[in-house]
PDB file of C-alpha atoms and ligand atoms in Angstrom:
ATOM      1  CA  MET A 877      49.067  -8.910 -33.833  1.00  0.00           C
ATOM      2  CA  SER A 878      47.527  -7.552 -30.714  1.00  0.00           C
ATOM      3  CA  ASN A 879      46.491  -8.925 -27.357  1.00  0.00           C
ATOM      4  CA  SER A 880      43.381  -6.998 -26.424  1.00  0.00           C
ATOM      5  CA  LYS A 881      42.966  -5.245 -23.087  1.00  0.00           C
ATOM      6  CA  THR A 882      40.600  -7.956 -21.926  1.00  0.00           C
ATOM      7  CA  THR A 883      43.234 -10.675 -22.627  1.00  0.00           C
ATOM      8  CA  ASN A 884      40.380 -12.918 -23.727  1.00  0.00           C
ATOM      9  CA  ILE A 885      40.755 -12.029 -27.361  1.00  0.00           C
ATOM     10  CA  ILE A 886      43.776 -12.426 -29.589  1.00  0.00           C
ATOM     11  CA  ILE A 887      43.644 -10.394 -32.767  1.00  0.00           C
ATOM     12  CA  ALA A 888      45.962 -10.943 -35.721  1.00  0.00           C
ATOM     13  CA  GLU A 889      46.196  -9.696 -39.248  1.00  0.00           C
ATOM     14  CA  ASP A 890      44.846 -12.081 -41.851  1.00  0.00           C
ATOM     15  CA  LEU A 891      48.046 -11.934 -43.871  1.00  0.00           C
ATOM     16  CA  GLN A 892      48.189 -13.670 -47.218  1.00  0.00           C
ATOM     17  CA  VAL A 893      51.527 -15.422 -46.729  1.00  0.00           C
ATOM     18  CA  LYS A 894      51.524 -16.712 -50.321  1.00  0.00           C
ATOM     19  CA  ASN A 895      51.366 -13.162 -51.642  1.00  0.00           C
ATOM     20  CA  MET A 896      54.002 -11.913 -49.221  1.00  0.00           C
ATOM     21  CA  THR A 897      56.491 -14.565 -50.284  1.00  0.00           C
ATOM     22  CA  LYS A 898      56.301 -13.257 -53.857  1.00  0.00           C
ATOM     23  CA  ASN A 899      58.441 -10.412 -52.547  1.00  0.00           C
ATOM     24  CA  HIS A 900      61.881 -12.048 -52.570  1.00  0.00           C
ATOM     25  CA  CYS A 901      63.237  -9.634 -49.969  1.00  0.00           C
ATOM     26  CA  LEU A 902      60.596 -10.741 -47.471  1.00  0.00           C
ATOM     27  CA  ALA A 903      60.185 -14.375 -48.527  1.00  0.00           C
ATOM     28  CA  LYS A 904      63.066 -15.921 -46.593  1.00  0.00           C
ATOM     29  CA  SER A 905      62.224 -14.274 -43.290  1.00  0.00           C
ATOM     30  CA  ILE A 906      58.546 -15.137 -43.632  1.00  0.00           C
ATOM     31  CA  HIS A 907      59.321 -18.781 -44.362  1.00  0.00           C
ATOM     32  CA  ASP A 908      61.871 -18.870 -41.541  1.00  0.00           C
ATOM     33  CA  ALA A 909      59.305 -17.529 -39.124  1.00  0.00           C
ATOM     34  CA  GLY A 910      56.820 -20.260 -40.081  1.00  0.00           C
ATOM     35  CA  TRP A 911      54.152 -17.601 -39.830  1.00  0.00           C
ATOM     36  CA  SER A 912      51.223 -19.739 -40.998  1.00  0.00           C
ATOM     37  CA  ARG A 913      52.132 -22.502 -38.583  1.00  0.00           C
ATOM     38  CA  PHE A 914      52.504 -19.988 -35.767  1.00  0.00           C
ATOM     39  CA  LEU A 915      49.014 -18.572 -36.416  1.00  0.00           C
ATOM     40  CA  SER A 916      47.478 -22.057 -36.553  1.00  0.00           C
ATOM     41  CA  TYR A 917      49.124 -22.917 -33.255  1.00  0.00           C
ATOM     42  CA  LEU A 918      48.028 -19.652 -31.708  1.00  0.00           C
ATOM     43  CA  GLU A 919      44.433 -20.253 -32.781  1.00  0.00           C
ATOM     44  CA  TYR A 920      44.529 -23.790 -31.408  1.00  0.00           C
ATOM     45  CA  LYS A 921      45.949 -22.630 -28.069  1.00  0.00           C
ATOM     46  CA  ALA A 922      43.495 -19.752 -27.807  1.00  0.00           C
ATOM     47  CA  LYS A 923      40.480 -22.001 -28.338  1.00  0.00           C
ATOM     48  CA  LYS A 924      41.859 -24.620 -25.967  1.00  0.00           C
ATOM     49  CA  HIS A 925      41.979 -22.002 -23.224  1.00  0.00           C
ATOM     50  CA  GLY A 926      38.564 -20.534 -23.999  1.00  0.00           C
ATOM     51  CA  LYS A 927      39.906 -17.415 -25.680  1.00  0.00           C
ATOM     52  CA  ARG A 928      38.768 -15.906 -28.918  1.00  0.00           C
ATOM     53  CA  PHE A 929      41.115 -15.712 -31.846  1.00  0.00           C
ATOM     54  CA  ILE A 930      40.155 -13.490 -34.729  1.00  0.00           C
ATOM     55  CA  GLN A 931      41.895 -12.210 -37.815  1.00  0.00           C
ATOM     56  CA  VAL A 932      41.259  -8.847 -39.392  1.00  0.00           C
ATOM     57  CA  PRO A 933      41.905  -7.473 -42.885  1.00  0.00           C
ATOM     58  CA  PRO A 934      45.558  -6.423 -43.046  1.00  0.00           C
ATOM     59  CA  ASN A 935      45.154  -3.581 -45.504  1.00  0.00           C
ATOM     60  CA  ASN A 936      46.978  -0.379 -44.513  1.00  0.00           C
ATOM     61  CA  THR A 937      47.516  -1.279 -40.855  1.00  0.00           C
ATOM     62  CA  SER A 938      51.042   0.140 -41.149  1.00  0.00           C
ATOM     63  CA  GLN A 939      49.856   3.315 -42.885  1.00  0.00           C
ATOM     64  CA  LEU A 940      47.150   4.446 -40.482  1.00  0.00           C
ATOM     65  CA  CYS A 941      47.182   6.311 -37.186  1.00  0.00           C
ATOM     66  CA  ILE A 942      45.039   5.355 -34.216  1.00  0.00           C
ATOM     67  CA  CYS A 943      43.087   8.578 -34.920  1.00  0.00           C
ATOM     68  CA  GLY A 944      42.228   7.209 -38.372  1.00  0.00           C
ATOM     69  CA  ALA A 945      44.496   9.514 -40.355  1.00  0.00           C
ATOM     70  CA  ASP A 946      46.508   8.189 -43.278  1.00  0.00           C
ATOM     71  CA  VAL A 947      50.214   8.365 -42.426  1.00  0.00           C
ATOM     72  CA  PRO A 948      52.068   6.940 -45.447  1.00  0.00           C
ATOM     73  CA  LYS A 949      55.575   5.648 -44.758  1.00  0.00           C
ATOM     74  CA  ASP A 950      57.877   3.125 -46.375  1.00  0.00           C
ATOM     75  CA  LEU A 951      59.516   0.228 -44.487  1.00  0.00           C
ATOM     76  CA  SER A 952      62.653   2.236 -43.676  1.00  0.00           C
ATOM     77  CA  VAL A 953      60.658   4.701 -41.560  1.00  0.00           C
ATOM     78  CA  ARG A 954      60.458   3.148 -38.089  1.00  0.00           C
ATOM     79  CA  VAL A 955      58.815   5.985 -36.187  1.00  0.00           C
ATOM     80  CA  HIS A 956      55.189   6.921 -36.721  1.00  0.00           C
ATOM     81  CA  ILE A 957      54.499  10.643 -36.505  1.00  0.00           C
ATOM     82  CA  CYS A 958      50.901  11.677 -37.123  1.00  0.00           C
ATOM     83  CA  PRO A 959      50.525  15.143 -38.647  1.00  0.00           C
ATOM     84  CA  LYS A 960      46.832  15.198 -37.664  1.00  0.00           C
ATOM     85  CA  CYS A 961      46.826  14.297 -33.948  1.00  0.00           C
ATOM     86  CA  GLY A 962      50.556  14.499 -33.143  1.00  0.00           C
ATOM     87  CA  TYR A 963      50.827  10.908 -31.918  1.00  0.00           C
ATOM     88  CA  ILE A 964      54.412   9.609 -32.040  1.00  0.00           C
ATOM     89  CA  ASP A 965      55.406   5.991 -31.421  1.00  0.00           C
ATOM     90  CA  ASN A 966      57.249   2.994 -32.875  1.00  0.00           C
ATOM     91  CA  ARG A 967      55.502   2.091 -36.137  1.00  0.00           C
ATOM     92  CA  ASP A 968      54.947  -1.537 -35.055  1.00  0.00           C
ATOM     93  CA  ILE A 969      53.266  -0.448 -31.821  1.00  0.00           C
ATOM     94  CA  VAL A 970      50.941   1.835 -33.791  1.00  0.00           C
ATOM     95  CA  SER A 971      50.140  -0.996 -36.233  1.00  0.00           C
ATOM     96  CA  ALA A 972      49.307  -3.290 -33.301  1.00  0.00           C
ATOM     97  CA  LYS A 973      46.928  -0.659 -31.915  1.00  0.00           C
ATOM     98  CA  VAL A 974      45.264  -0.266 -35.315  1.00  0.00           C
ATOM     99  CA  ILE A 975      44.861  -4.066 -35.549  1.00  0.00           C
ATOM    100  CA  GLU A 976      43.402  -4.214 -32.037  1.00  0.00           C
ATOM    101  CA  SER A 977      40.971  -1.421 -32.806  1.00  0.00           C
ATOM    102  CA  ARG A 978      39.931  -3.114 -36.049  1.00  0.00           C
ATOM    103  CA  GLY A 979      39.356  -6.404 -34.233  1.00  0.00           C
ATOM    104  CA  LEU A 980      37.314  -4.848 -31.448  1.00  0.00           C
ATOM    105  CA  GLN A 981      35.192  -3.011 -34.039  1.00  0.00           C
ATOM    106  CA  LEU A 982      34.623  -6.309 -35.802  1.00  0.00           C
ATOM    107  CA  LEU A 983      33.485  -7.939 -32.555  1.00  0.00           C
ATOM    108  CA  SER A 984      31.140  -5.096 -31.644  1.00  0.00           C
ATOM    109  CA  ALA A 985      29.525  -5.015 -35.103  1.00  0.00           C
ATOM    110  CA  PRO A 986      25.927  -6.274 -35.067  1.00  0.00           C
TER     111      PRO A 986
HETATM  112 ZN1  LIG B1427      46.776  10.546 -35.568  1.00  0.00          ZN
END
């Protein structure tokens, strides 16, 4: 999830919670987080305050660099290191930037 630079747009991954809960390792934490309810509430609040809320396809957001390079890593790898552009950061921060970029591209598409 990413709060764009303009702060008028909230961009989140369109995660398929039903599919994610098929993974028993992830299921409990996803249910505990009430992720679907959180997103519904976020959308409601965004619209109430005149902000845009959009969701983007979630595919590979954790496996891409902001330069567009594929940087495969499993869940145990917490630091993103891009062999193409040299960018190093926390993997979740990089994913948020990829999601933001994807959302802004979606909004600027004709
Ligand atoms: Zn890169």
